Amino acid sequence: MEKYDALIFGHKNPDTDSICASLVQEKYNKNNGWNTKAVRLGNINKETEYVLKYLGIDAPKLINEVADGQDVILVDHNAFAQSVNNIENAHIQMVVDHHRISNFETKEPLYYIAKPYGCTCTILFEEFKNANMKIEKKEALLMLSAIVSDTLLFKSPTCTKYDVEAAKELGKIAEVDVQTYGLDMLKAGTDLSDFSPSELINIDSKEFVTGNYKFQVAQINVTSIEDVLENKSSIEKAMENFMTENGTNLFIFLITDILNNDSQSIVLGDTKLFEKAFGQTVENNMALLEGVVSRKKQIVPVILEALEKMGN
Amino acid sequence: MEKYDALIFGHKNPDTDSICASLVQEKYNKNNGWNTKAVRLGNINKETEYVLKYLGIDAPKLINEVADGQDVILVDHNAFAQSVNNIENAHIQMVVDHHRISNFETKEPLYYIAKPYGCTCTILFEEFKNANMKIEKKEALLMLSAIVSDTLLFKSPTCTKYDVEAAKELGKIAEVDVQTYGLDMLKAGTDLSDFSPSELINIDSKEFVTGNYKFQVAQINVTSIEDVLENKSSIEKAMENFMTENGTNLFIFLITDILNNDSQSIVLGDTKLFEKAFGQTVENNMALLEGVVSRKKQIVPVILEALEKMGN
């Protein structure tokens, strides 16, 4: 590979924010004379594909691990469990993220910019502003797409006024109608026809580790929950296989209806904990979570709190 | 206590940066209409006392612990071991820091601003700049003092060009000659006549935990190393007591000559690790570390690397 000062990447099973934020960070660095390169840790999903095609640009190169001492920049994640293989031995120069901090440690001081926003790209938007740096049309569309994706067109409880403000301005620069473009992009992401059940549970899947407890929360966006449930038993088998391979205690698979903003969940493993956490019965491995669209805000903290109460 | 949106504090055994950064952060927040309060986690040292007297202002209020769910802002540290008691159950809204990240975790997304600079106040200086916020004379002197303290008047290897640039501008706003004021402030900090040996090893002392291994690095700044060594045996006794109480594996007490920029170290406990780390023999519990003035850059990473090599 060509020599770069650092590699930039989002989390495993990259979503639109992970891909767009790495590309935008690369451009920001380039403007500052810093020769860094966006890469990715997994397949591009259909939603992100829509964005890249719209712009006529290629996806960042796929990597699976980094060499010892490799300089890296993390966007849209910090937990080592969600990062590149061998991250423990890389040299982390910088993190730009909007998640809680956990399972993260460095040997040296670093740049770390986190804000409790709906999207990493909203933070990057503000970095461009702080630096009085002009935002080009291409980066505007990348950032806008990430914000629409992460906030489900501003309907997620993770959405802040900063995300809304940024999207508004970015839509103008990108010269698109935010609602029209946003819904088209989200709908493109709901085309899951190409995916096998084991791919489906990996499109946007994150592992969380607390003590010896491992839980997995995967999420897909759809316009019809019923269509997905036609393959319920195959999906459950894929989830079971995953849990055996990874020693997962609890697996929550969220099927999120982006038009009604509810999620049907398939829950395997420690369903008792799930039931305590959400005060809802798991029947036939399922529980409907009304108004739930955000893993970060409506699932992970609820599970963590329940685990803490149980003394994990 | 009066009701504030959040408490702001630096690390235990606060140094000048910890105190000044919390006061400056309080002012920054106030300018943004955010009603927060600087507090401190330990005694004010002589150097910081000099700064506060120069400005005619009181030290922040001392606190020992925080209530469950208390909103807090951490400056100049992140490791829970160096933070307020019960930090695990506080709600961390924000961190502004210039150290590596370790032993740190949150349940929720937060604001986190870290830069690999010599001083937290240099980061705050840039925050004022980014916000186009006017820096008053008082905050200028607080930030300048912290930079001079952390960089030993720009002589520490932790000092960056950003620290130098900030100090230059802050000196102008504060209307002081940076060299004259800086040396006077540093010298004020070397007056250790009031301190008992057990107080001496606690003036600026930090605990580091990696796996089951605990090491402590304390540092004092002096103009005569010999004067301190007159009380060597009492200091050693105080160190031994501390180690027994805290289960410390290795205690390094740095006596730093701010005029020559060398440090005499008193080393107790796992001296073998120290010897491997620094390639120097500990004789009579002492090792002279030439050119070493920075715990963060010249001591902690060296010990961590040696520990890693030994498989800790």
XYZ file of C-alpha atoms in Angstrom:
624
model
C 0.000 0.000 0.000
C 1.091 3.570 -0.627
C 2.614 5.279 2.389
C 0.203 7.347 4.430
C 0.663 9.142 7.726
C -2.342 7.328 9.152
C -5.262 5.087 8.233
C -8.774 6.326 9.026
C -11.644 3.929 9.637
C -15.037 3.520 11.285
C -16.321 0.433 13.086
C -16.672 -3.130 11.842
C -19.871 -3.730 9.849
C -19.595 -0.135 8.725
C -22.723 1.966 8.418
C -23.081 5.139 6.389
C -21.634 7.342 9.143
C -18.540 5.127 9.484
C -17.811 5.269 5.760
C -18.722 8.916 5.191
C -16.930 10.156 8.313
C -13.684 8.448 7.265
C -13.868 9.985 3.784
C -14.651 13.424 5.197
C -11.891 13.145 7.806
C -9.464 12.230 5.012
C -10.446 15.394 3.130
C -10.183 17.520 6.278
C -6.701 16.172 6.930
C -5.695 16.689 3.305
C -6.747 20.338 3.537
C -4.420 20.557 6.536
C -1.556 18.975 4.602
C -1.880 15.668 6.424
C -1.551 12.674 4.086
C -3.994 10.137 5.570
C -6.201 7.467 3.981
C -9.772 6.323 4.604
C -10.215 2.532 4.689
C -13.073 0.305 5.849
C -13.467 -2.751 8.073
C -16.299 -4.517 6.259
C -18.782 -4.591 3.405
C -20.596 -1.507 2.213
C -24.332 -1.714 2.899
C -26.990 -0.809 0.340
C -27.675 2.545 1.893
C -24.017 3.576 1.745
C -23.805 2.136 -1.758
C -26.593 4.513 -2.756
C -24.575 7.460 -1.421
C -21.334 6.451 -3.131
C -23.133 5.831 -6.459
C -24.909 9.172 -6.184
C -21.479 10.814 -5.948
C -19.832 8.445 -8.407
C -17.021 7.594 -6.023
C -15.413 4.327 -4.942
C -15.691 2.786 -1.520
C -12.573 3.004 0.664
C -10.281 -0.011 0.510
C -11.130 -2.951 2.769
C -8.612 -3.908 5.460
C -8.817 -6.662 8.056
C -6.043 -5.816 10.452
C -3.303 -3.296 11.070
C 0.404 -3.800 11.685
C 1.979 -3.173 15.080
C 2.644 0.527 15.524
C 0.448 1.574 12.550
C -0.798 5.132 12.982
C -4.575 5.140 12.952
C -7.511 7.524 13.282
C -10.787 6.103 14.581
C -14.098 7.629 13.557
C -17.594 6.698 14.742
C -16.359 4.225 17.379
C -13.829 3.788 20.135
C -14.409 0.354 21.693
C -11.638 -2.037 20.662
C -14.225 -4.818 20.224
C -15.711 -2.837 17.323
C -12.397 -1.798 15.824
C -9.795 -3.279 13.507
C -7.971 -6.475 14.448
C -4.726 -5.731 16.351
C -5.941 -2.254 17.346
C -4.333 -2.901 20.757
C -0.905 -2.584 19.143
C -1.655 0.293 16.787
C -0.774 3.895 17.557
C -4.055 5.763 17.925
C -3.442 9.379 16.924
C -6.991 10.587 16.958
C -10.602 9.638 17.616
C -13.716 11.458 16.378
C -16.802 9.846 17.825
C -20.270 10.263 19.293
C -20.540 7.105 21.435
C -19.914 6.474 25.105
C -16.282 5.602 25.861
C -15.614 2.004 26.874
C -13.069 -0.734 26.247
C -10.720 1.948 25.027
C -7.202 2.720 26.147
C -4.096 4.354 24.705
C -0.452 4.373 25.695
C 0.063 7.974 24.628
C -1.835 11.241 24.708
C -3.950 11.731 21.575
C -6.511 13.902 19.849
C -9.980 12.875 20.957
C -13.075 14.783 19.882
C -16.385 13.437 21.094
C -19.718 15.168 21.320
C -23.048 13.655 22.365
C -24.564 14.262 18.928
C -26.578 11.989 16.678
C -23.795 11.558 14.155
C -20.006 11.725 13.839
C -20.357 13.824 10.688
C -22.086 16.588 12.653
C -18.918 16.849 14.746
C -16.832 16.964 11.555
C -19.131 19.656 10.166
C -18.299 21.752 13.250
C -14.580 21.022 12.819
C -14.738 22.476 9.308
C -16.529 25.502 10.755
C -14.007 25.962 13.568
C -11.175 25.841 11.057
C -12.980 28.244 8.699
C -12.542 25.563 6.066
C -14.783 25.542 2.997
C -17.050 22.501 2.677
C -17.171 21.171 -0.894
C -20.330 19.738 -2.446
C -19.041 16.169 -2.221
C -18.215 16.278 1.486
C -21.496 18.086 2.134
C -23.449 15.187 0.653
C -21.346 12.639 2.533
C -21.985 14.381 5.846
C -25.662 14.944 5.112
C -26.109 11.262 4.231
C -24.477 10.159 7.477
C -26.702 12.459 9.532
C -29.874 11.273 7.784
C -28.765 7.665 8.275
C -27.860 7.919 11.959
C -30.908 9.971 12.907
C -33.392 8.181 10.614
C -34.231 11.517 9.012
C -34.164 13.318 12.398
C -36.706 10.952 13.990
C -34.324 9.064 16.282
C -34.111 10.171 19.945
C -30.339 10.463 19.379
C -30.946 13.400 17.036
C -29.868 16.777 18.457
C -30.474 20.310 17.262
C -26.855 20.349 16.086
C -27.579 17.454 13.700
C -30.648 19.242 12.346
C -28.772 22.529 11.881
C -25.836 20.838 10.188
C -28.086 18.844 7.844
C -29.954 21.981 6.833
C -26.772 23.811 5.874
C -25.234 20.729 4.241
C -28.360 20.172 2.147
C -27.959 23.681 0.750
C -24.290 23.149 -0.097
C -25.034 19.718 -1.637
C -27.990 21.237 -3.519
C -30.441 18.487 -2.603
C -33.854 18.500 -0.964
C -33.050 16.888 2.373
C -36.418 15.093 2.831
C -36.538 13.690 -0.705
C -32.889 12.673 -0.883
C -32.978 11.359 2.690
C -35.989 9.100 2.216
C -34.634 7.780 -1.087
C -31.347 6.946 0.617
C -33.028 5.258 3.608
C -35.280 3.243 1.309
C -32.266 2.080 -0.714
C -30.909 0.718 2.565
C -34.025 -1.355 3.159
C -33.434 -3.489 0.051
C -32.224 -6.641 1.757
C -33.030 -9.074 -1.043
C -29.363 -9.930 -1.658
C -28.609 -10.930 1.908
C -28.491 -14.411 3.364
C -29.705 -14.704 6.976
C -26.119 -14.819 8.286
C -25.306 -11.686 6.267
C -28.486 -9.997 7.467
C -27.518 -10.223 11.120
C -24.089 -8.788 10.248
C -25.085 -5.723 8.231
C -24.999 -3.439 11.250
C -24.029 -5.527 14.227
C -22.136 -4.444 17.322
C -20.666 -6.368 20.206
C -20.707 -4.993 23.745
C -18.552 -6.418 26.501
C -18.965 -5.673 30.180
C -16.991 -7.847 32.550
C -17.485 -11.407 31.336
C -20.833 -10.631 29.719
C -21.048 -10.275 25.953
C -24.118 -9.010 24.192
C -24.696 -8.351 20.525
C -27.130 -5.880 19.055
C -27.735 -6.030 15.302
C -30.110 -3.761 13.463
C -31.643 -3.533 10.006
C -33.921 -0.846 8.619
C -36.957 -1.948 6.653
C -40.244 -0.678 5.293
C -41.992 -4.002 6.032
C -41.213 -5.996 9.172
C -43.432 -8.844 7.950
C -41.261 -9.467 4.885
C -38.253 -10.092 7.114
C -40.149 -12.346 9.517
C -40.908 -14.743 6.664
C -37.321 -15.938 7.183
C -37.487 -15.846 10.977
C -36.340 -19.417 11.588
C -33.312 -19.061 9.275
C -32.388 -15.799 10.971
C -32.625 -17.481 14.381
C -30.332 -20.258 13.211
C -27.788 -17.702 11.980
C -28.011 -15.908 15.340
C -27.510 -19.177 17.228
C -24.455 -20.024 15.153
C -23.026 -16.576 15.774
C -23.577 -16.895 19.525
C -21.867 -20.276 19.696
C -18.872 -19.025 17.726
C -18.481 -15.843 19.739
C -19.593 -16.875 23.217
C -22.393 -14.298 23.143
C -24.715 -14.272 26.173
C -27.516 -12.272 24.610
C -28.291 -11.434 20.991
C -30.853 -8.788 20.088
C -31.738 -8.426 16.421
C -33.684 -5.233 15.758
C -35.893 -4.986 12.688
C -36.659 -1.288 12.532
C -39.567 0.073 10.542
C -38.294 3.408 9.266
C -41.762 4.591 8.303
C -43.486 3.902 11.645
C -40.388 4.118 13.884
C -41.018 0.887 15.813
C -38.709 -2.107 16.087
C -39.562 -5.776 16.151
C -36.816 -7.603 18.027
C -35.699 -11.205 17.823
C -34.080 -12.092 21.140
C -31.943 -15.161 21.775
C -29.847 -16.277 24.736
C -30.352 -14.502 28.043
C -33.975 -13.511 27.378
C -34.559 -13.178 31.131
C -32.219 -10.216 31.254
C -33.935 -8.693 28.227
C -37.320 -9.097 29.898
C -36.095 -7.462 33.110
C -34.463 -4.667 31.175
C -37.466 -3.775 29.042
C -40.298 -5.013 31.258
C -41.635 -6.923 28.295
C -42.198 -10.626 27.694
C -40.294 -12.388 24.955
C -42.762 -14.605 23.141
C -41.731 -16.925 20.370
C -38.259 -15.260 20.641
C -39.797 -11.892 19.816
C -40.736 -8.621 21.487
C -42.148 -5.547 19.775
C -40.372 -2.407 20.977
C -42.687 0.480 20.195
C -41.007 3.779 19.397
C -37.579 2.198 19.644
C -35.220 3.018 16.775
C -31.899 3.767 18.483
C -29.558 1.005 19.613
C -27.295 3.541 21.290
C -29.935 5.411 23.232
C -32.793 2.939 23.679
C -31.141 -0.477 23.814
C -27.541 -0.434 25.045
C -27.968 1.745 28.173
C -31.113 -0.231 29.157
C -29.222 -3.519 28.933
C -26.194 -2.093 30.754
C -28.361 -0.836 33.595
C -30.114 -4.181 33.928
C -26.756 -5.957 33.988
C -25.510 -3.625 36.689
C -28.592 -4.278 38.819
C -28.002 -8.003 38.497
C -24.458 -7.417 39.756
C -22.632 -8.154 36.518
C -24.176 23.565 48.335
C -25.742 25.931 45.821
C -27.250 24.164 42.834
C -25.008 23.938 39.795
C -25.457 22.152 36.489
C -22.138 20.395 36.982
C -19.026 20.325 39.147
C -15.661 20.833 37.435
C -12.462 19.392 38.864
C -8.935 18.270 38.033
C -7.123 15.269 39.479
C -6.375 14.373 43.085
C -3.286 16.104 44.483
C -4.133 18.987 42.168
C -1.334 20.816 40.384
C -1.555 24.287 38.890
C -3.080 23.028 35.617
C -5.809 21.120 37.465
C -6.821 24.166 39.505
C -6.454 26.760 36.742
C -8.161 24.630 34.092
C -11.215 24.101 36.321
C -11.489 27.843 36.997
C -11.075 28.687 33.304
C -13.582 26.009 32.273
C -16.055 27.481 34.768
C -15.642 30.899 33.159
C -15.968 29.444 29.641
C -19.174 27.681 30.636
C -20.506 30.832 32.313
C -19.939 32.785 29.105
C -22.048 30.120 27.407
C -24.805 30.457 30.007
C -23.914 27.177 31.675
C -23.992 27.404 35.487
C -21.132 25.119 36.566
C -18.723 25.266 39.504
C -15.004 24.603 39.848
C -14.054 22.519 42.889
C -10.843 20.706 43.893
C -9.885 17.260 45.141
C -6.985 18.162 47.395
C -4.720 20.817 48.897
C -3.432 23.752 46.887
C 0.336 23.580 46.418
C 2.649 26.548 46.922
C 3.001 27.206 43.228
C -0.766 27.391 42.711
C -1.048 29.464 45.886
C 1.307 31.968 44.287
C -0.968 32.213 41.250
C -4.165 32.629 43.272
C -2.547 35.260 45.517
C -1.229 37.122 42.487
C -4.820 37.369 41.250
C -6.316 37.875 44.711
C -8.809 35.050 44.256
C -9.861 32.158 46.454
C -9.136 28.514 45.788
C -12.078 26.410 44.590
C -13.950 24.567 47.333
C -12.548 21.196 48.443
C -14.707 18.120 47.890
C -13.939 14.488 48.673
C -16.628 12.612 46.831
C -19.623 13.108 44.595
C -23.173 11.812 44.942
C -24.572 9.152 42.614
C -25.680 10.738 39.366
C -23.879 14.054 40.020
C -23.092 15.833 36.741
C -19.353 16.377 36.503
C -16.751 17.815 34.144
C -13.235 16.407 34.368
C -10.242 18.529 33.440
C -6.566 17.521 33.303
C -7.271 13.817 33.936
C -9.516 10.969 32.936
C -8.366 7.876 34.850
C -10.860 7.035 37.592
C -7.959 6.204 39.945
C -6.962 9.885 39.832
C -10.487 11.253 40.051
C -13.024 11.991 42.762
C -14.333 9.207 44.976
C -17.500 7.628 43.539
C -16.696 8.872 40.023
C -17.964 5.483 38.753
C -21.508 6.530 39.652
C -21.310 10.144 38.545
C -22.615 11.383 35.212
C -19.585 12.552 33.240
C -20.754 15.282 30.872
C -17.403 16.399 29.606
C -13.667 15.830 29.754
C -10.922 18.262 28.734
C -7.550 16.599 29.026
C -4.068 16.084 27.610
C -3.228 12.627 28.983
C -3.501 9.168 27.494
C -6.912 7.568 28.038
C -7.018 4.666 30.495
C -9.212 3.333 33.269
C -11.975 5.492 31.909
C -15.473 4.533 30.901
C -18.872 6.196 30.589
C -22.410 4.896 30.264
C -23.467 7.695 27.938
C -22.020 9.689 25.063
C -20.238 12.813 26.284
C -18.116 15.772 25.279
C -14.474 14.767 25.249
C -11.749 17.115 24.066
C -8.216 15.823 24.249
C -5.123 17.045 22.455
C -1.566 15.807 22.896
C -0.388 19.175 24.213
C 1.753 20.042 27.214
C -1.134 21.513 29.183
C -4.915 21.349 29.489
C -5.094 25.139 29.502
C -3.597 25.280 25.999
C -6.614 23.279 24.827
C -8.925 25.681 26.674
C -7.118 28.616 25.075
C -7.993 27.118 21.670
C -11.605 26.572 22.775
C -11.899 30.284 23.537
C -10.420 30.996 20.098
C -12.785 28.586 18.316
C -15.747 30.207 20.032
C -14.455 33.716 19.241
C -14.720 34.349 22.969
C -12.734 37.173 24.558
C -10.113 36.066 27.094
C -10.075 38.307 30.162
C -6.882 39.227 32.006
C -7.658 36.899 34.898
C -8.214 33.784 32.790
C -5.161 34.694 30.703
C -2.956 34.586 33.800
C -4.558 31.348 34.998
C -3.917 29.656 31.660
C -0.404 31.077 31.336
C 0.458 29.847 34.850
C -0.760 26.342 34.045
C 1.280 26.219 30.834
C 4.437 27.437 32.579
C 3.864 24.906 35.358
C 3.206 21.882 33.138
C 6.026 22.637 30.698
C 8.530 23.878 33.282
C 8.797 27.142 31.390
C 8.749 25.341 28.005
C 11.691 23.070 28.897
C 9.758 19.824 29.322
C 9.672 17.378 26.371
C 5.871 17.483 26.703
C 5.899 21.122 25.550
C 4.485 21.659 22.044
C 4.528 24.679 19.749
C 0.865 25.170 20.645
C 1.780 25.644 24.299
C 4.482 28.160 23.390
C 2.159 30.090 21.068
C -0.656 30.157 23.618
C 1.665 31.299 26.425
C 3.021 34.116 24.278
C -0.441 35.470 23.537
C -1.676 34.915 27.094
C 1.344 36.768 28.497
C 0.370 39.803 26.433
C -3.255 39.707 27.610
C -2.171 39.183 31.230
C 0.405 41.972 30.843
C 3.258 40.046 32.428
C 6.757 39.162 31.257
C 6.417 35.409 30.773
C 10.021 34.514 31.762
C 10.077 36.661 34.896
C 6.577 35.754 36.080
C 7.122 32.099 35.153
C 10.350 31.664 37.066
C 8.949 33.480 40.118
C 5.940 31.164 40.067
C 8.038 28.020 39.673
C 10.372 29.114 42.473
C 7.392 29.727 44.764
C 6.477 26.097 44.143
C 9.875 24.883 45.317
C 9.341 26.194 48.844
C 8.683 22.898 50.586
C 9.595 23.981 54.101
C 6.046 23.504 55.420
C 5.703 19.920 54.314
C 6.167 16.793 56.381
C 7.666 13.808 54.501
C 4.228 12.191 54.088
C 2.860 15.453 52.720
C 5.871 15.841 50.426
C 5.209 12.559 48.624
C 1.579 13.616 48.151
C 2.010 17.086 46.693
C 1.842 15.839 43.116
C 1.391 12.103 43.257
C -0.401 9.883 40.763
C -1.383 6.250 40.840
C -1.269 4.096 37.703
C -3.008 0.761 37.488
C -2.410 -1.814 34.778
C -3.888 -5.241 35.353
C -3.013 -6.118 38.952
C 0.065 -3.913 39.000
C -0.050 -0.579 40.810
C 2.685 1.986 40.530
C 2.884 5.445 41.998
C 4.859 8.347 40.617
C 5.194 11.424 42.801
C 7.097 14.526 41.794
C 8.324 17.704 43.436
C 10.109 20.632 41.836
C 13.106 22.068 43.647
C 16.082 24.341 43.144
C 18.331 22.144 45.337
C 18.038 18.362 45.277
C 20.530 18.103 48.165
C 18.238 19.988 50.548
C 15.511 17.401 50.027
C 17.863 14.428 50.410
C 18.715 15.576 53.933
C 15.375 14.003 54.867
C 15.805 10.935 52.658
C 15.192 8.330 55.340
C 11.982 10.020 56.561
C 10.763 10.284 52.961
C 11.472 6.594 52.434
C 9.494 5.733 55.545
C 6.550 7.784 54.287
C 6.776 6.038 50.913
C 6.864 2.609 52.588
C 3.780 3.430 54.664
C 1.965 4.618 51.568
C 2.837 1.428 49.685
C 1.616 -0.803 52.501
C -1.664 1.097 52.784
C -2.310 1.136 49.049
C -0.818 -2.154 47.881
C 1.613 -0.292 45.601
C 4.129 -2.461 43.721
C 6.504 0.312 42.746
C 6.889 3.863 44.035
C 9.011 6.409 42.183
C 9.556 9.755 43.877
C 11.009 12.307 41.483
C 12.918 15.285 42.850
C 13.176 17.543 39.834
C 15.736 20.337 39.627
C 13.906 23.043 37.676
C 17.117 24.965 36.998
C 19.166 22.053 35.569
C 16.250 19.907 34.340
C 17.430 16.632 35.898
C 15.576 14.450 38.368
C 16.893 12.499 41.302
C 14.583 9.570 41.942
C 13.929 7.611 45.106
C 12.706 4.177 44.082
C 11.051 1.669 46.421
C 9.339 -1.664 45.826
C 9.846 -3.356 42.470
C 13.252 -1.759 41.782
C 14.071 -4.585 39.345
C 11.373 -3.387 36.990
C 12.632 0.170 37.321
C 16.164 -0.967 36.496
C 14.996 -2.883 33.434
C 12.842 0.029 32.308
C 15.520 2.669 32.568
C 18.669 0.542 32.169
C 20.014 2.140 35.298
C 21.028 0.687 38.639
C 19.168 1.716 41.766
C 21.767 2.311 44.456
C 20.854 3.164 48.004
C 17.232 3.408 46.707
C 18.235 6.156 44.289
C 18.840 6.697 40.585
C 19.719 9.981 38.913
C 17.626 10.473 35.760
C 19.463 13.012 33.665
C 17.308 15.263 31.488
C 14.151 13.730 32.902
C 11.499 16.216 33.997
C 8.249 14.766 32.643
C 6.383 12.014 34.454
C 3.933 11.698 31.572
C 6.442 11.481 28.752
C 9.624 10.154 30.344
C 8.468 7.940 33.210
C 4.987 6.466 32.730
C 5.364 5.128 29.147
C 8.796 3.667 30.009
C 7.364 1.780 32.981
C 4.301 0.648 30.992
C 6.489 -0.704 28.204
C 8.698 -2.580 30.648
C 5.613 -4.058 32.314
C 4.267 -5.168 28.959
C 7.565 -6.867 28.104
C 7.441 -8.731 31.402
C 3.949 -9.918 30.451
C 1.979 -7.895 32.988
